[in-house]
Coordinates of C-alpha atoms and ligand atoms in Angstrom, one line a residue:
M73 CA -23.8 -17.1 59.9
V74 CA -23.2 -19.2 56.9
G75 CA -22.3 -17.4 53.4
A76 CA -20.2 -14.0 53.3
G77 CA -22.1 -12.4 50.2
V78 CA -23.7 -9.2 50.3
V79 CA -27.1 -10.4 51.9
N80 CA -25.4 -11.9 55.0
L81 CA -22.8 -9.1 55.3
V82 CA -25.6 -6.7 55.3
S83 CA -27.6 -8.8 58.0
A84 CA -24.1 -9.1 59.8
Y85 CA -23.6 -5.2 60.1
F86 CA -27.0 -4.9 61.8
L87 CA -26.7 -7.7 63.8
A88 CA -23.3 -6.5 65.1
K89 CA -24.6 -3.0 65.8
A90 CA -27.3 -4.8 68.0
N91 CA -24.4 -6.4 70.0
H92 CA -24.9 -10.0 68.6
R93 CA -21.7 -11.9 68.9
L94 CA -21.0 -13.4 65.2
T95 CA -19.0 -16.1 63.5
I96 CA -19.1 -15.9 59.9
V97 CA -18.2 -18.9 57.7
D98 CA -17.9 -19.1 54.0
K99 CA -16.6 -21.9 51.9
G100 CA -14.8 -19.5 49.4
P101 CA -11.5 -17.7 50.0
N102 CA -11.0 -14.4 51.8
P103 CA -12.3 -11.8 49.2
L104 CA -10.0 -9.1 50.9
Y105 CA -7.1 -10.8 49.1
P106 CA -6.9 -11.6 45.2
A107 CA -8.8 -14.8 44.3
F108 CA -10.0 -16.6 41.0
W109 CA -13.4 -15.1 40.5
K110 CA -15.1 -18.8 40.0
K111 CA -14.2 -19.6 43.6
L112 CA -16.2 -16.7 44.9
G113 CA -20.0 -16.4 45.2
C114 CA -22.2 -14.0 43.2
T115 CA -21.2 -10.8 45.0
F116 CA -17.5 -11.2 44.8
G117 CA -17.1 -13.4 41.6
G118 CA -18.9 -10.8 39.4
E119 CA -17.9 -7.2 38.6
N120 CA -17.9 -4.7 41.2
V121 CA -21.2 -2.9 40.6
R122 CA -24.6 -3.3 41.6
M123 CA -27.9 -1.3 41.3
F124 CA -31.0 -0.5 43.5
T125 CA -34.3 0.3 41.9
Y126 CA -37.9 -0.2 43.1
T127 CA -38.1 -2.8 40.4
E128 CA -34.6 -4.6 40.5
A129 CA -35.8 -8.1 41.5
D130 CA -38.7 -8.1 39.0
N131 CA -40.8 -11.1 38.9
Y132 CA -40.0 -12.8 35.6
N133 CA -42.6 -15.3 36.3
E134 CA -45.5 -12.9 35.3
K135 CA -47.7 -14.6 32.7
G136 CA -49.1 -11.9 30.4
S137 CA -46.6 -9.5 31.4
Q138 CA -45.7 -6.8 28.5
L139 CA -42.1 -6.7 29.9
Y140 CA -41.2 -10.3 30.3
S141 CA -43.3 -12.4 27.7
R142 CA -42.7 -15.7 26.5
M143 CA -41.2 -16.9 29.9
D144 CA -43.2 -20.0 29.2
E145 CA -40.6 -21.1 26.6
A146 CA -37.5 -20.0 28.5
F147 CA -36.6 -23.4 30.4
E148 CA -37.4 -25.3 27.1
R149 CA -34.7 -24.2 25.2
V150 CA -30.9 -23.5 25.3
I151 CA -29.5 -20.0 25.1
G152 CA -28.3 -20.5 21.6
D153 CA -32.0 -20.9 20.8
S154 CA -33.0 -17.9 22.9
G155 CA -33.7 -19.8 25.9
W156 CA -32.3 -19.8 29.4
L157 CA -31.0 -23.2 29.7
V158 CA -26.9 -23.6 29.7
R159 CA -27.4 -27.1 28.6
P160 CA -29.8 -29.1 26.6
K161 CA -33.2 -29.9 28.5
E162 CA -32.7 -33.7 28.3
T163 CA -29.7 -33.3 30.5
L164 CA -31.6 -31.7 33.5
N165 CA -31.4 -33.8 36.4
A166 CA -34.6 -34.8 38.7
Q167 CA -34.5 -31.8 40.9
E168 CA -34.0 -29.4 38.0
Q169 CA -37.0 -30.9 36.3
A170 CA -39.1 -30.3 39.3
W171 CA -37.9 -26.7 39.9
I172 CA -38.9 -25.9 36.3
Q173 CA -42.4 -27.7 36.8
D174 CA -43.0 -25.8 40.1
F175 CA -42.0 -22.4 38.1
H176 CA -44.7 -23.2 35.5
A177 CA -47.2 -24.4 38.0
V178 CA -47.4 -20.7 39.6
S179 CA -50.8 -19.5 38.7
P180 CA -51.0 -16.3 36.6
A181 CA -53.0 -14.5 39.7
D182 CA -50.2 -15.6 42.2
A183 CA -47.4 -14.4 39.8
I184 CA -49.1 -10.9 39.6
Q185 CA -49.5 -10.9 43.3
F186 CA -45.9 -12.1 43.9
G187 CA -44.5 -9.3 41.6
E188 CA -46.6 -6.5 43.6
E189 CA -44.8 -8.1 46.8
I190 CA -41.5 -8.0 45.5
Y191 CA -42.1 -4.2 44.6
R192 CA -43.3 -3.7 48.1
V193 CA -40.1 -5.5 49.6
N194 CA -37.8 -3.4 47.3
I195 CA -39.5 -0.2 48.3
S196 CA -39.3 -0.8 52.0
S197 CA -35.4 -1.9 51.6
G198 CA -34.9 1.3 49.8
K199 CA -36.2 3.2 53.0
I200 CA -33.4 1.5 55.0
W201 CA -30.7 2.1 52.3
Q202 CA -31.5 5.9 52.5
Q203 CA -31.5 5.9 56.4
W204 CA -28.4 3.8 56.4
M205 CA -26.6 6.5 54.1
E206 CA -27.4 9.1 56.4
E207 CA -26.4 7.3 59.5
A208 CA -23.2 5.6 58.3
P209 CA -21.9 8.1 55.4
E210 CA -18.3 6.5 55.7
L211 CA -19.4 3.2 54.2
F212 CA -20.6 5.0 51.1
D213 CA -17.6 7.1 50.8
D214 CA -15.1 5.9 48.0
V215 CA -17.5 3.3 46.5
D216 CA -18.6 5.4 43.5
L217 CA -22.0 6.1 44.7
V218 CA -24.0 7.6 41.8
Q219 CA -27.9 8.5 42.3
D220 CA -30.7 8.1 40.1
I221 CA -31.2 5.9 37.0
L222 CA -31.6 6.6 33.5
R223 CA -33.8 4.0 32.0
I224 CA -33.9 3.5 28.3
Y225 CA -36.4 1.1 26.3
S226 CA -35.8 -0.2 22.7
D227 CA -39.7 -0.7 22.1
P228 CA -42.3 2.2 22.8
A229 CA -44.9 -0.3 24.2
D230 CA -42.6 -1.9 26.9
F231 CA -41.5 2.0 27.6
H232 CA -45.2 2.8 28.1
A233 CA -45.8 -0.1 30.3
A234 CA -43.0 0.6 32.4
Q235 CA -43.8 4.3 32.7
K236 CA -47.1 3.6 34.1
L237 CA -45.6 1.0 36.5
H238 CA -42.9 3.3 37.7
G239 CA -45.6 6.0 38.1
R240 CA -47.7 3.8 40.1
L241 CA -44.7 2.8 42.3
G242 CA -43.7 6.5 42.9
S243 CA -40.3 5.9 41.3
L244 CA -40.8 8.1 38.2
T245 CA -39.0 11.2 38.4
E246 CA -38.9 12.6 34.7
V247 CA -39.9 11.4 31.4
L248 CA -37.7 12.4 28.4
S249 CA -39.1 13.0 25.1
T250 CA -36.7 11.3 22.4
E251 CA -35.7 15.0 21.2
S252 CA -34.9 15.9 24.6
A253 CA -33.1 12.6 25.3
L254 CA -31.1 13.0 22.4
E255 CA -30.1 16.5 23.1
K256 CA -29.2 15.7 26.6
Y257 CA -27.4 12.5 25.5
P258 CA -26.0 12.7 22.0
L259 CA -24.3 9.5 22.2
F260 CA -27.9 7.8 21.7
K261 CA -28.3 9.1 18.1
S262 CA -27.1 5.9 16.4
A263 CA -29.5 3.8 18.7
R264 CA -32.3 6.2 17.6
S265 CA -31.4 5.6 13.9
A266 CA -31.4 1.9 14.5
D267 CA -34.9 2.3 16.0
M268 CA -33.8 1.1 19.3
L269 CA -34.8 4.3 21.4
G270 CA -38.3 3.7 22.2
G271 CA -38.6 6.0 25.3
C272 CA -36.4 7.2 28.3
M273 CA -37.1 8.1 31.8
M274 CA -35.3 8.9 35.0
V275 CA -36.2 7.0 38.2
K276 CA -35.3 6.6 41.8
G277 CA -32.2 4.5 42.6
F278 CA -28.7 4.2 42.8
T279 CA -25.6 2.3 42.1
L280 CA -22.0 1.6 43.8
K281 CA -19.0 -0.6 43.9
V282 CA -20.6 -3.6 45.8
Q283 CA -17.2 -5.3 46.5
D284 CA -15.7 -2.2 47.7
F285 CA -18.7 -1.7 49.8
C286 CA -18.7 -5.3 51.1
K287 CA -15.0 -5.3 51.9
K288 CA -15.6 -2.1 53.9
I289 CA -18.3 -4.0 55.9
I290 CA -15.8 -7.0 56.5
R291 CA -13.2 -4.7 57.7
H292 CA -15.7 -3.1 60.0
L293 CA -16.9 -6.4 61.5
M294 CA -13.2 -7.5 61.9
D295 CA -12.8 -4.3 63.8
A296 CA -15.8 -5.0 66.2
G297 CA -14.4 -8.6 66.9
V298 CA -16.6 -10.6 64.4
E299 CA -14.8 -13.9 63.7
F300 CA -14.5 -15.0 59.9
R301 CA -13.8 -18.3 58.9
W302 CA -12.9 -18.7 55.1
N303 CA -12.4 -22.1 53.2
A304 CA -15.0 -23.6 55.5
N305 CA -17.9 -25.8 54.1
F306 CA -21.4 -26.2 55.5
S307 CA -22.9 -29.4 54.6
G308 CA -26.1 -29.7 56.4
I309 CA -28.4 -28.9 59.4
Q310 CA -28.9 -31.4 62.2
K311 CA -32.2 -31.5 63.7
N312 CA -33.9 -33.6 66.7
W313 CA -36.8 -35.8 66.4
D314 CA -39.1 -32.6 67.1
G315 CA -37.6 -31.0 64.2
A316 CA -35.7 -28.4 66.3
V317 CA -32.2 -27.6 65.1
T318 CA -29.4 -28.9 67.2
G319 CA -26.6 -27.7 65.0
V320 CA -25.1 -27.4 61.6
I321 CA -22.2 -29.2 60.2
I322 CA -19.1 -27.3 59.1
D323 CA -16.1 -29.1 57.7
D324 CA -17.6 -32.4 58.8
K325 CA -18.1 -31.4 62.4
M326 CA -21.2 -30.5 64.2
E327 CA -21.2 -26.8 65.6
Q328 CA -23.7 -25.3 68.0
Y329 CA -24.8 -21.7 68.3
D330 CA -28.0 -19.8 69.7
H331 CA -29.0 -18.7 66.4
Y332 CA -27.8 -19.4 62.6
V333 CA -28.5 -17.2 59.6
L334 CA -27.8 -19.3 56.3
S335 CA -27.4 -17.0 53.1
L336 CA -25.6 -19.6 50.4
G337 CA -26.5 -17.8 47.4
A338 CA -27.1 -20.1 44.1
Y339 CA -24.9 -23.1 45.5
A340 CA -27.1 -24.5 48.3
G341 CA -27.3 -27.7 46.3
A342 CA -28.8 -30.5 48.6
T343 CA -27.6 -29.1 52.0
L344 CA -31.1 -27.5 52.7
E345 CA -32.8 -30.7 52.0
N346 CA -34.4 -31.2 55.4
T347 CA -36.0 -27.4 55.2
R348 CA -39.1 -26.2 53.5
T349 CA -36.7 -24.1 51.3
G350 CA -35.5 -27.5 50.0
N351 CA -35.1 -27.5 46.3
Q352 CA -36.2 -24.0 45.8
L353 CA -32.8 -22.2 45.5
H354 CA -31.4 -22.7 42.0
G355 CA -29.1 -20.7 39.9
V356 CA -29.4 -18.1 37.1
L357 CA -26.2 -16.7 35.8
G358 CA -25.8 -13.2 34.1
V359 CA -22.7 -11.9 32.3
W360 CA -20.6 -8.7 32.3
L361 CA -18.8 -6.5 30.0
S362 CA -16.8 -3.4 30.6
L363 CA -16.3 -0.4 28.2
P364 CA -14.1 2.7 28.5
N365 CA -16.7 5.6 29.6
I366 CA -15.8 8.4 27.0
Y367 CA -19.2 10.0 27.3
P368 CA -18.8 13.3 29.3
E369 CA -22.5 13.7 29.3
L370 CA -23.5 10.4 31.1
K371 CA -23.9 11.5 34.8
H372 CA -26.3 8.5 35.7
S373 CA -26.0 4.7 35.7
M374 CA -28.5 3.3 33.4
K375 CA -30.9 0.5 32.8
I376 CA -31.6 -0.7 29.3
H377 CA -34.5 -2.7 28.2
K378 CA -34.1 -4.5 24.9
T379 CA -36.9 -6.5 23.9
G380 CA -36.0 -10.1 23.1
R381 CA -35.3 -12.7 25.8
V382 CA -31.5 -13.4 26.0
G383 CA -30.4 -9.9 27.2
E384 CA -33.5 -8.2 28.2
D385 CA -32.4 -6.1 31.1
T386 CA -29.0 -4.4 31.0
N387 CA -27.6 -2.5 34.0
V388 CA -25.1 -0.1 33.0
T389 CA -23.2 1.4 35.9
L390 CA -20.7 4.0 36.0
I391 CA -17.4 3.8 37.9
E392 CA -13.8 4.6 38.0
Q393 CA -11.5 1.6 37.7
H394 CA -7.8 2.4 38.1
G395 CA -8.5 6.0 37.8
E396 CA -10.2 5.9 34.3
P397 CA -13.9 6.1 33.9
V398 CA -15.7 2.8 33.1
L399 CA -19.3 1.6 31.9
V400 CA -19.8 -1.8 33.4
L401 CA -22.7 -3.7 31.6
G402 CA -24.4 -6.6 33.5
S403 CA -27.1 -8.6 31.6
G404 CA -28.7 -11.8 30.8
Y405 CA -30.1 -15.2 32.2
G406 CA -28.7 -18.7 32.0
Y407 CA -30.3 -21.2 34.3
T408 CA -27.5 -23.2 36.0
G409 CA -29.9 -25.4 38.1
N410 CA -28.6 -27.0 41.5
A411 CA -25.1 -27.1 40.5
T412 CA -22.8 -26.6 43.6
K413 CA -19.7 -25.8 41.4
N414 CA -19.1 -22.9 39.2
N415 CA -17.8 -24.6 35.9
I416 CA -19.6 -23.2 32.8
S417 CA -17.6 -22.7 29.9
N418 CA -17.9 -19.4 27.9
S419 CA -18.8 -21.1 24.7
E420 CA -22.1 -22.4 26.2
L421 CA -23.0 -18.6 27.0
Q422 CA -22.1 -17.1 23.8
G423 CA -25.6 -16.2 23.1
I424 CA -25.7 -14.0 26.0
F425 CA -22.2 -12.4 25.6
D426 CA -23.5 -11.8 22.0
S427 CA -26.7 -10.1 23.2
V428 CA -24.4 -7.9 25.7
K429 CA -22.2 -7.0 22.7
H430 CA -25.1 -6.0 20.8
T431 CA -26.5 -3.7 23.5
A432 CA -22.7 -2.2 23.9
Q433 CA -22.7 -1.7 20.2
T434 CA -26.2 -0.1 19.8
Y435 CA -26.0 2.2 22.7
F436 CA -22.3 2.9 23.0
P437 CA -20.9 2.1 19.3
E438 CA -17.6 4.4 19.7
A439 CA -16.6 2.9 23.2
Y440 CA -17.6 -0.6 22.0
A441 CA -15.4 -0.2 18.9
M442 CA -12.4 0.7 21.2
V443 CA -12.4 -2.7 23.0
K444 CA -14.2 -5.1 20.5
D445 CA -11.1 -7.0 19.4
R446 CA -9.8 -7.5 23.0
I447 CA -13.1 -8.8 24.6
D448 CA -13.8 -12.3 23.4
G449 CA -12.7 -14.9 25.7
T450 CA -12.3 -12.7 28.8
G451 CA -16.2 -12.7 29.7
K452 CA -16.8 -13.0 33.5
Y453 CA -20.3 -14.1 34.7
C454 CA -21.8 -14.7 38.1
V455 CA -24.9 -16.9 39.5
R456 CA -27.4 -15.4 41.3
S457 CA -30.1 -17.6 43.4
W458 CA -33.5 -17.9 42.1
T459 CA -36.8 -19.3 42.9
P460 CA -39.8 -21.0 41.0
T461 CA -42.0 -18.2 42.5
G462 CA -39.9 -15.2 41.8
L463 CA -40.3 -14.3 45.6
G464 CA -37.1 -14.7 47.7
V465 CA -37.1 -17.1 50.6
F466 CA -37.0 -16.5 54.3
E467 CA -37.5 -19.6 56.3
T468 CA -37.4 -19.8 60.1
I469 CA -36.6 -22.9 62.2
P470 CA -36.7 -23.2 66.0
T471 CA -33.5 -24.2 67.6
V472 CA -32.9 -26.4 70.7
R473 CA -31.4 -23.6 72.5
G474 CA -34.6 -21.4 72.0
G475 CA -33.3 -19.6 69.1
H476 CA -33.9 -19.6 65.3
L477 CA -32.3 -21.0 62.2
I478 CA -32.9 -18.5 59.3
V479 CA -32.5 -19.5 55.7
T480 CA -32.7 -16.4 53.1
G481 CA -31.9 -16.4 49.6
G482 CA -33.5 -16.6 45.9
N483 CA -33.7 -12.9 45.5
N484 CA -33.0 -13.2 41.9
T485 CA -31.9 -9.9 40.2
G486 CA -32.1 -7.9 43.6
G487 CA -30.2 -9.6 46.3
F488 CA -28.3 -6.2 46.7
T489 CA -31.5 -4.1 46.5
Q490 CA -33.3 -6.5 49.3
A491 CA -30.4 -6.8 51.6
P492 CA -31.2 -4.2 54.1
Y493 CA -34.8 -5.5 54.2
I494 CA -33.9 -8.9 54.8
A495 CA -31.3 -7.7 57.4
D496 CA -34.4 -6.0 59.3
A497 CA -36.2 -9.2 59.0
V498 CA -33.4 -11.3 60.7
L499 CA -32.9 -8.9 63.5
S500 CA -37.0 -8.7 64.2
T501 CA -36.7 -12.7 63.9
L502 CA -33.9 -12.9 66.5
R503 CA -36.0 -10.7 68.8
N504 CA -39.0 -12.9 68.3
K505 CA -40.9 -10.2 66.6
I506 CA -43.2 -10.6 63.7
H507 CA -41.7 -9.0 60.4
P508 CA -43.5 -9.1 57.1
L509 CA -41.0 -11.0 55.3
Q510 CA -41.4 -14.0 57.6
S511 CA -44.8 -14.5 55.7
L512 CA -44.0 -12.6 52.2
F513 CA -41.1 -14.8 51.6
A514 CA -42.3 -18.1 53.3
P515 CA -40.9 -21.0 51.3
Q516 CA -44.3 -23.0 51.8
R517 CA -46.0 -20.3 49.6
M518 CA -44.7 -22.3 46.7
R519 CA -46.6 -25.4 47.7
R520 CA -49.8 -23.3 48.5
S521 CA -49.5 -21.6 44.9
I522 CA -49.2 -25.0 43.3
E523 CA -52.1 -26.5 45.4
S524 CA -54.5 -23.6 44.4
S525 CA -53.5 -23.6 40.7
I526 CA -54.7 -27.3 40.9
S527 CA -57.9 -26.9 42.6
Ligands
FAD158 C1 -25.1 -10.3 36.3 C2 -25.5 -9.9 37.5 C3 -26.1 -8.5 38.0 C4 -26.6 -8.3 39.0 N1 -27.0 -6.9 39.5 C5 -27.8 -6.8 40.5 C6 -28.2 -5.3 40.6 O1 -27.7 -4.5 39.9 N2 -28.9 -5.0 41.9 C7 -29.2 -6.2 42.7 O2 -29.9 -5.9 43.7 N3 -28.7 -7.4 42.4 C8 -28.1 -7.7 41.2 N4 -27.8 -9.0 41.0 C9 -28.0 -10.0 42.1 C10 -27.0 -10.0 43.4 O3 -25.7 -9.7 43.0 C11 -27.2 -11.2 44.1 O4 -28.6 -11.3 44.5 C12 -26.4 -11.2 45.4 O5 -25.1 -10.8 45.1 C13 -26.6 -12.4 46.2 O6 -25.9 -12.3 47.3 P1 -25.9 -13.5 48.5 O7 -25.2 -13.1 49.7 O8 -27.4 -14.0 48.4 O9 -25.1 -14.7 47.4 P2 -23.5 -14.8 47.3 O10 -23.0 -13.5 47.0 O11 -23.2 -15.9 46.2 O12 -22.9 -15.2 48.6 C14 -23.1 -16.5 49.2 C15 -22.0 -17.1 49.9 O13 -22.2 -18.3 50.3 C16 -21.1 -19.2 50.4 N5 -21.6 -20.4 50.4 C17 -22.5 -21.0 49.7 N6 -22.6 -22.3 49.9 C18 -22.0 -22.7 51.0 C19 -21.6 -23.7 51.9 N7 -22.1 -24.8 51.6 N8 -20.7 -23.4 52.9 C20 -19.9 -22.4 53.2 N9 -20.4 -21.1 52.4 C21 -21.3 -21.4 51.4 C22 -20.6 -18.7 48.9 O14 -19.2 -18.9 49.1 C23 -20.8 -17.2 48.9 O15 -19.8 -16.5 49.4 C24 -27.1 -9.4 39.9 C25 -26.7 -10.5 39.5 C26 -26.1 -10.9 38.5 C27 -25.7 -12.4 38.2

């Protein structure tokens, strides 16, 4: 397995359970020891929180969407001008221009269909998460697991659209009138005064400390005899004349196994150029901000949808850090393209940090006031992999030993959410069984979508 982020670690857990012998390589350092966050992938490089909801990996490509409107302009403008680009459009390389062209080429009908399929994948994954929590409760102990999500919308029209969606998906558990929301959560009084409380509802979902959870998986796998090789770089796939995989290149040497599972996150670069996935996995970063949780009335993690493009959705997760209750805000989008190194400067991200600070100030004004003089320049971000279709990638290629090479990724804002369903698909593939993800996330759907939009 190449890549030791949450996606491959969850797959590794289930593969080891099914008695597969595993070697896991990652170009980053061992996350069990302290490391500079920019050297780590999305899972370990960001903050120690992630959320599961039915709509976690929303399709931002939906044309005509009430919730994600104006996406046609996102890749035209830099963050400072309310776009998604971390650098000016003129500096994008040929692969980045092609990726953006592919993003725009997805037809409105396909975008709606892909959005529905993403929800289906999330819901299927939720069933596995549930079962996993029952079967292996020790993995979910001491990771600050918090059930149910309070969703807050600044704009009533967005709230009504989301209420309809969550009702249809079977995720909605309670709608709160503004009065009852304020009674339960007096902290939102100032948001209400600023006209930023358009609606609230409770939905199914949970949050946990993703890095603590993944470290538990790593230790569990090490105890089961899995070999981990850190600081080991994968640089490509070798194939024979027939297109079957003969091996992978790790630290400039070819290595051969029965099967391969590649989950490289946002930094695949050109390493997958001889696959159908090819140029589809690019990076979109998001930023983090932590506040003291001084609000005893908060019992659930939250998702705040603030109308406007830069920091549209913010996940707010309740955890303890060094014994103190903390609110961790994660939000924003910055297209980093096919860069293989993590070297964005915070000044380019100022627009996103400002938007998250605005969210903090609007909804948690007292907590924000306590830290506002200390947070500038400390901002962390991490980069998730993203595809032009909004769908993830699940590609399978036969190997000369009669096995499979699997490429996964591109799960945009929902890699954590979708990880168990991806693991299920990996396991089925290695057993030569059909799994829905093989066609739902087939990378060639991008080409089909473009061809149908041209014809
Ligand atoms: C701000 C923010 C908030 C988010 N919140 C949520 C959330 O609440 N819920 C949710 O479901 N998702 C969320 N996501 C998305 C989620 O974090 C990612 O989808 C997920 O962490 C991706 O995991 P991964 O295993 O695919 O990639 P990564 O964690 O990036 O792991 C990939 C690994 O591959 C290694 N690698 C890459 N290239 C090579 C190579 N050439 N050789 C060897 N190793 C290599 C990297 O070092 C890395 O360790 C969020 C993302 C961001 C940015």
